[in-house]
GROMACS .gro file of C-alpha atoms in nm:
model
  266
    1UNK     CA    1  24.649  15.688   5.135
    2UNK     CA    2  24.542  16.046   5.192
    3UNK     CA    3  24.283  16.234   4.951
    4UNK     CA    4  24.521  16.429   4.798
    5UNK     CA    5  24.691  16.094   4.624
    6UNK     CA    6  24.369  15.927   4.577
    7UNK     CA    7  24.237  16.218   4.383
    8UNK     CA    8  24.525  16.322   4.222
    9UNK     CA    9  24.464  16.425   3.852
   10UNK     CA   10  24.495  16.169   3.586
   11UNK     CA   11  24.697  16.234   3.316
   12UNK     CA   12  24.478  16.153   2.982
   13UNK     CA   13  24.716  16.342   2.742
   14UNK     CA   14  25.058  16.132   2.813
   15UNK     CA   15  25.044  15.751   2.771
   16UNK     CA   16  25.146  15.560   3.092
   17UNK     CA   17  25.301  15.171   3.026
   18UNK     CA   18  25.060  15.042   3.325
   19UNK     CA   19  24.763  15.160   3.130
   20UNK     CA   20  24.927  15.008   2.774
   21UNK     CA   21  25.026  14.719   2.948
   22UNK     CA   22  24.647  14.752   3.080
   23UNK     CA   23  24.564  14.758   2.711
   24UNK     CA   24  24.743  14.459   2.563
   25UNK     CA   25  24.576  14.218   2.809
   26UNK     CA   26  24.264  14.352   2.735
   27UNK     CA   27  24.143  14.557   3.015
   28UNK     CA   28  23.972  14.824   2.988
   29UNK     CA   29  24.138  15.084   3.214
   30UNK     CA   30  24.306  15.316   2.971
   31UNK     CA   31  24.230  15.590   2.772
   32UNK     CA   32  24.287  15.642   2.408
   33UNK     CA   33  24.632  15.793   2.403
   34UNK     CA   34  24.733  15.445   2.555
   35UNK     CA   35  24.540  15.229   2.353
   36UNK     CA   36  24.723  15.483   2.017
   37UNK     CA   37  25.033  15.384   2.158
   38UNK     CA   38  24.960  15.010   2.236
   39UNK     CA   39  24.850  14.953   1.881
   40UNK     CA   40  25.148  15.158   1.707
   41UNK     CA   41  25.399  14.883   1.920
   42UNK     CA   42  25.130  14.624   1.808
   43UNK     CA   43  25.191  14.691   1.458
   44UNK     CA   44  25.569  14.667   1.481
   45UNK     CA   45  25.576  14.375   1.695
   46UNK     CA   46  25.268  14.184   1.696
   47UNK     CA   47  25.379  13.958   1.956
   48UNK     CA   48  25.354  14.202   2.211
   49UNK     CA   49  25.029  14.084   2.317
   50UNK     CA   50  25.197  13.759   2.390
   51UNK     CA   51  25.472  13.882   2.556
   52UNK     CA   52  25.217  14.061   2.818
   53UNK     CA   53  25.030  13.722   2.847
   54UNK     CA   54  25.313  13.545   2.897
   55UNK     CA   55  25.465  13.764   3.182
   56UNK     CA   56  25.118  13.761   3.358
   57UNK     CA   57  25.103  13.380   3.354
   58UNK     CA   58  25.466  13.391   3.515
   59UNK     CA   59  25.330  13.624   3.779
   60UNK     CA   60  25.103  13.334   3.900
   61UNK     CA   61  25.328  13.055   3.849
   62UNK     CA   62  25.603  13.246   4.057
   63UNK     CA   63  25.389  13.377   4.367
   64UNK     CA   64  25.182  13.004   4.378
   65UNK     CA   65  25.561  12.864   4.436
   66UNK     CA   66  25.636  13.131   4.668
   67UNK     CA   67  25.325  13.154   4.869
   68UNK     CA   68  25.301  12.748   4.828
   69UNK     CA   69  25.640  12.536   4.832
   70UNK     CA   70  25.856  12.823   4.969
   71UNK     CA   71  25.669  12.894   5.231
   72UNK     CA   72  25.635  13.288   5.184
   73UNK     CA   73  25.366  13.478   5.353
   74UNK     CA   74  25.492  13.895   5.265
   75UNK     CA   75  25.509  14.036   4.947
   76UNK     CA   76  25.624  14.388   4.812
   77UNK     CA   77  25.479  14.410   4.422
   78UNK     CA   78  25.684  14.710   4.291
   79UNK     CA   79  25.511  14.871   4.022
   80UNK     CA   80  25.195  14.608   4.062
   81UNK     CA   81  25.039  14.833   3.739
   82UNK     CA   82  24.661  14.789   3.688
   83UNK     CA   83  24.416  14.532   3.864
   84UNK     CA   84  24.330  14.255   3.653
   85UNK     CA   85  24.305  13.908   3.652
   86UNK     CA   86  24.515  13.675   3.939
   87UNK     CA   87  24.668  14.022   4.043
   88UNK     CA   88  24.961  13.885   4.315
   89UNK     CA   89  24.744  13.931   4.634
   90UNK     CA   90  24.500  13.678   4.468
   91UNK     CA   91  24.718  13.448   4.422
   92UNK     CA   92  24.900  13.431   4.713
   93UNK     CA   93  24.624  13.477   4.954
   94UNK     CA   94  24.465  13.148   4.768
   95UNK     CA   95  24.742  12.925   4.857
   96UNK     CA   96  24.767  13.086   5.158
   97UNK     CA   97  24.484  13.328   5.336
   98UNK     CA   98  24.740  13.523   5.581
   99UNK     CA   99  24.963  13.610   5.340
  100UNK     CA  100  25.034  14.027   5.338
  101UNK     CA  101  25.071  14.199   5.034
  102UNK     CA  102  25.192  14.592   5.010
  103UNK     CA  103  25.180  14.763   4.644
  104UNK     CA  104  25.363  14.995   4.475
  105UNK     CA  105  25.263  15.259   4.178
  106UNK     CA  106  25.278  15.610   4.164
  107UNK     CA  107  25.004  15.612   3.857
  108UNK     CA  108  24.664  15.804   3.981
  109UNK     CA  109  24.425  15.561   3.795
  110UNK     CA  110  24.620  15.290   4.016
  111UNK     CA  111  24.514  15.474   4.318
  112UNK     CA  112  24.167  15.489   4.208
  113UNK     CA  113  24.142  15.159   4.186
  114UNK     CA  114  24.337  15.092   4.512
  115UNK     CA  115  24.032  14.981   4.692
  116UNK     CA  116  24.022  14.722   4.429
  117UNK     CA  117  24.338  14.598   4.519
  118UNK     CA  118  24.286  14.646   4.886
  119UNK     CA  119  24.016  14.428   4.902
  120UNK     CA  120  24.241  14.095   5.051
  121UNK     CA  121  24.125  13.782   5.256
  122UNK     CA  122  24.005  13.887   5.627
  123UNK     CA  123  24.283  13.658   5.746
  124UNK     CA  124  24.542  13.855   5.549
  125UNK     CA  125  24.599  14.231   5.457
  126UNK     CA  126  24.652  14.421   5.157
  127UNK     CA  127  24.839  14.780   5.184
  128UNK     CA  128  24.956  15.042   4.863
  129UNK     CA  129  25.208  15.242   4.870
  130UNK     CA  130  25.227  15.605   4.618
  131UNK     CA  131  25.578  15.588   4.566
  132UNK     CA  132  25.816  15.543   4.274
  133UNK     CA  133  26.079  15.297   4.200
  134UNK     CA  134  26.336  15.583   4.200
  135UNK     CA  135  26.247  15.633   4.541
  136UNK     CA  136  26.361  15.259   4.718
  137UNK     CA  137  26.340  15.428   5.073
  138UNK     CA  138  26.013  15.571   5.072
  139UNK     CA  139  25.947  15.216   4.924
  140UNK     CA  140  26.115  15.063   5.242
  141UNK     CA  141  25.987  15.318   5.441
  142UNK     CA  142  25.622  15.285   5.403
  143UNK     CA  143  25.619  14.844   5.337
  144UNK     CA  144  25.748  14.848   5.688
  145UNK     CA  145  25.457  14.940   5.825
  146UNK     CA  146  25.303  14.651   5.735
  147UNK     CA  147  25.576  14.358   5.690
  148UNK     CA  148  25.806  14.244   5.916
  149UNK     CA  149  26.159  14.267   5.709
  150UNK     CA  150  26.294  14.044   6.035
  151UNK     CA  151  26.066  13.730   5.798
  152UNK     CA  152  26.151  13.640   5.464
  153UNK     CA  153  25.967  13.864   5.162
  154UNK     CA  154  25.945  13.834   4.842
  155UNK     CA  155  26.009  14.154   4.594
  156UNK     CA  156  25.836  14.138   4.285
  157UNK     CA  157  25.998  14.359   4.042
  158UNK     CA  158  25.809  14.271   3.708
  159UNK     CA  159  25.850  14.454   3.409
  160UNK     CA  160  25.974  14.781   3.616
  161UNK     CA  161  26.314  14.782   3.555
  162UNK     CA  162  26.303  14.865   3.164
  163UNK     CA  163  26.110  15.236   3.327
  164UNK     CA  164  26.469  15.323   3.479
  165UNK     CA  165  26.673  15.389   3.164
  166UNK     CA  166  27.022  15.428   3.347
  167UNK     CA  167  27.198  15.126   3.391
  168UNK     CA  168  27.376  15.184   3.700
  169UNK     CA  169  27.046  15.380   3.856
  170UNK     CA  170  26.817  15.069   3.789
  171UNK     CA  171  27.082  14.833   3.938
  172UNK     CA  172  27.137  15.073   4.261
  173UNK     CA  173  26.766  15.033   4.336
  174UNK     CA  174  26.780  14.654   4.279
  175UNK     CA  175  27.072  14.709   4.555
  176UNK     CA  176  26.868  14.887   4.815
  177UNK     CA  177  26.569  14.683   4.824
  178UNK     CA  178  26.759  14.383   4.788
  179UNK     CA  179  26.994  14.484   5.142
  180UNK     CA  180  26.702  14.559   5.306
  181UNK     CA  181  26.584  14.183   5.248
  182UNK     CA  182  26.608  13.945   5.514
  183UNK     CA  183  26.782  13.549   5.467
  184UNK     CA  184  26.510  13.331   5.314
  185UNK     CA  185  26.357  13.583   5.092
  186UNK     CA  186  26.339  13.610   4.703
  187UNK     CA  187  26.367  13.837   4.428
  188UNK     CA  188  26.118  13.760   4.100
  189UNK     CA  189  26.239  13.989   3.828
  190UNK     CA  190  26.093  14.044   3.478
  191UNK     CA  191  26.179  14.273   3.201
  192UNK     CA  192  26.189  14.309   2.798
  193UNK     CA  193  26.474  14.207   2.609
  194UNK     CA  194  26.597  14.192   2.271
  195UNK     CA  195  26.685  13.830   2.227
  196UNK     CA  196  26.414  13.668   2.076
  197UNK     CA  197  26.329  13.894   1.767
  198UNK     CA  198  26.598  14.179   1.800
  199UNK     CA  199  26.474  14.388   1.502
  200UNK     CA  200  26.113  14.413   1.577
  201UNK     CA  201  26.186  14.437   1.988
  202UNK     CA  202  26.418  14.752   1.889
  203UNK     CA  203  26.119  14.920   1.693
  204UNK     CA  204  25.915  14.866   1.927
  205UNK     CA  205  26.101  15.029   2.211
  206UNK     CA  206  26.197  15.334   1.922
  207UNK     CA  207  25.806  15.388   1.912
  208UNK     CA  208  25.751  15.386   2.265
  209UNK     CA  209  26.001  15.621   2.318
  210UNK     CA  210  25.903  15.846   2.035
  211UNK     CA  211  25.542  15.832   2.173
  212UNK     CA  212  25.621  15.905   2.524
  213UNK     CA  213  25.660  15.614   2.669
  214UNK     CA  214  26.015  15.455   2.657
  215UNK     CA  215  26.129  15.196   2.800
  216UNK     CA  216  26.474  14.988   2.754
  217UNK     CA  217  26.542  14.688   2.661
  218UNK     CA  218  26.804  14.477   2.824
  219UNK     CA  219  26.975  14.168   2.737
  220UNK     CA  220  26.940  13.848   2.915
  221UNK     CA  221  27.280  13.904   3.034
  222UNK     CA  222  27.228  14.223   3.207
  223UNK     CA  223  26.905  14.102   3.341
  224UNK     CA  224  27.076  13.788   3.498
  225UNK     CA  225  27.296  14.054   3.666
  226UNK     CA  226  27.045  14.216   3.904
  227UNK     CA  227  27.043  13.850   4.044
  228UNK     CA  228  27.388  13.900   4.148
  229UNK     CA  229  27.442  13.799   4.496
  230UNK     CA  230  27.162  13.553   4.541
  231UNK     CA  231  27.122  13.208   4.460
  232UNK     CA  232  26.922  13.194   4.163
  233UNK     CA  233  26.678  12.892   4.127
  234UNK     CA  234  26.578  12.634   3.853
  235UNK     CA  235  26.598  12.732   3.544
  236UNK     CA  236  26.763  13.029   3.542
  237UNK     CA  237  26.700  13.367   3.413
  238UNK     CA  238  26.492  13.249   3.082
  239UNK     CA  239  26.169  13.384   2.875
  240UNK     CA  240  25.874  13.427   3.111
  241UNK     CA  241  25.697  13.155   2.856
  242UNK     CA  242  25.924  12.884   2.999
  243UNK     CA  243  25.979  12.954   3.361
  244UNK     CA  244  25.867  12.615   3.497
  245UNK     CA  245  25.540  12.616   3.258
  246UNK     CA  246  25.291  12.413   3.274
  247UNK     CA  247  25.301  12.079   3.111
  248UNK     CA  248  25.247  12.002   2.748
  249UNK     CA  249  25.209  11.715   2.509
  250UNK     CA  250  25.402  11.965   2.278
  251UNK     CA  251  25.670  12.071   2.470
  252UNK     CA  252  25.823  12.411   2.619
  253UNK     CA  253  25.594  12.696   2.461
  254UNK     CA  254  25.773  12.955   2.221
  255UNK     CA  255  25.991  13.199   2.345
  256UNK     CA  256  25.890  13.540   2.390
  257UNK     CA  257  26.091  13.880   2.478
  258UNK     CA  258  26.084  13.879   2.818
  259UNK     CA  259  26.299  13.719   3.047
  260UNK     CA  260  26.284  13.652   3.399
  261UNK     CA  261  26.457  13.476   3.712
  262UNK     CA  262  26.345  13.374   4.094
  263UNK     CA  263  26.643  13.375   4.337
  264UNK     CA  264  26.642  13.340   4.726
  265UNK     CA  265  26.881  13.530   4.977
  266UNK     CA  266  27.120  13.358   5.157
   0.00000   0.00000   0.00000
């Protein structure tokens, strides 16, 4: 990371979804344009705040299979977002201490915190990338550096998708850093959907978008799609809330708009 990208300006006047998304889990790294926006999606769709939750827990349900059971030891977090609780090199590292972890963000306030995120197990390293998602060879470019894309790697795409508006743009990049992908690695994918409470997910995403912040909403269907090609694991491309939860005296938790998959590269 030079100095230029670590003290880039930070831009306080625009809202940013990594510092909302910041806000609805309740950290405290965002400024009051974010927190504006986060409550004026909060008031059309309360369960918001759930859905973030919920697609946090998945995070750490997806990379303890990976890093455990699976037997994966890279991982390339596209749009990682803000450090906060169980971020993925945490988790991983936990289950296994020489597991390698390389970021991506292009936010500034991510790269101020970087050193946060750097800090990984001795055994094991931590790297960041300043790149965007529209930019998958700079991506594959810079990860190489530090993984070996001869050994399986997991891509962790959560909740970065729905930032790449075009259809056919968002699936190209799925495409690219998908090819690059050796046998034996997996793709965990996240994103916002309409399908649990279509009228109040479709405000939502108008007042985002109307506040400078938009983001689309796809169906489960075209969600399931950028798992084309790989052989998607148990159960499927479902809400984050009930990808292999854990287990309750009162059964699979409520759905919430997010959906999500884990699928593995022949």
């Amino acid at each position: 990371m030079t100095d230029e990208q670590r003290y880039a300006p930070i831009d306080t006047t625009t809202p940013h979804s990594a510092r909302v998304w910041n806000y609805w889990l309740g950290g405290k790294d965002n400024y009051p344009i974010d927190r504006q926006v986060g409550e004026q999606v909060r008031q059309v769709y309360p369960g918001i705040v759930e859905v973030a939750r919920h697609s946090r827990a998945f995070l750490g349900r997806a990379v303890r299979y990976l890093a455990g059971e699976a037997g994966i030891t890279q991982f390339l977090d596209v749009g990682t977002g803000l450090p906060t609780v169980d971020n993925t090199h945490e988790v991983a590292q936990r289950m296994n201490p020489v597991c390698k972890i390389v970021y991506v963000d292009n936010d500034p306030l991510v790269l101020v915190h970087a050193r946060a995120l750097l800090a990984g197990t001795p055994e094991g390293v931590c790297e960041y990338i300043d790149a965007d998602v529209r930019d998958p060879e700079r991506i594959l470019e810079e990860a190489a550096r530090t993984l070996d894309f001869t050994r399986p790697i997991a891509l962790m795409m959560l909740g970065i998708l729905g930032n790449v508006w075009d259809d056919e743009e968002a699936g190209a990049i799925r495409d690219r850093l998908v090819a690059a992908l050796p046998p034996g690695s997996h793709l965990v994918l996240e994103d916002g959907t309409d399908a649990v409470d279509p009228e109040a997910a479709a405000q939502a995403q108008k007042t985002r978008a109307e506040a400078g912040d938009p983001y689309k909403l796809r169906t489960p269907q075209q969600i399931a799609a950028f798992f084309d090609g790989l052989r998607l694991l148990e159960p499927g491309v479902v809400s984050v809330s009930r990808w292999r939860p854990e287990p309750s005296a009162w059964g699979l938790p409520e759905e919430v708009t997010a959906f999500c998959g884990v699928a593995v590269k022949a």
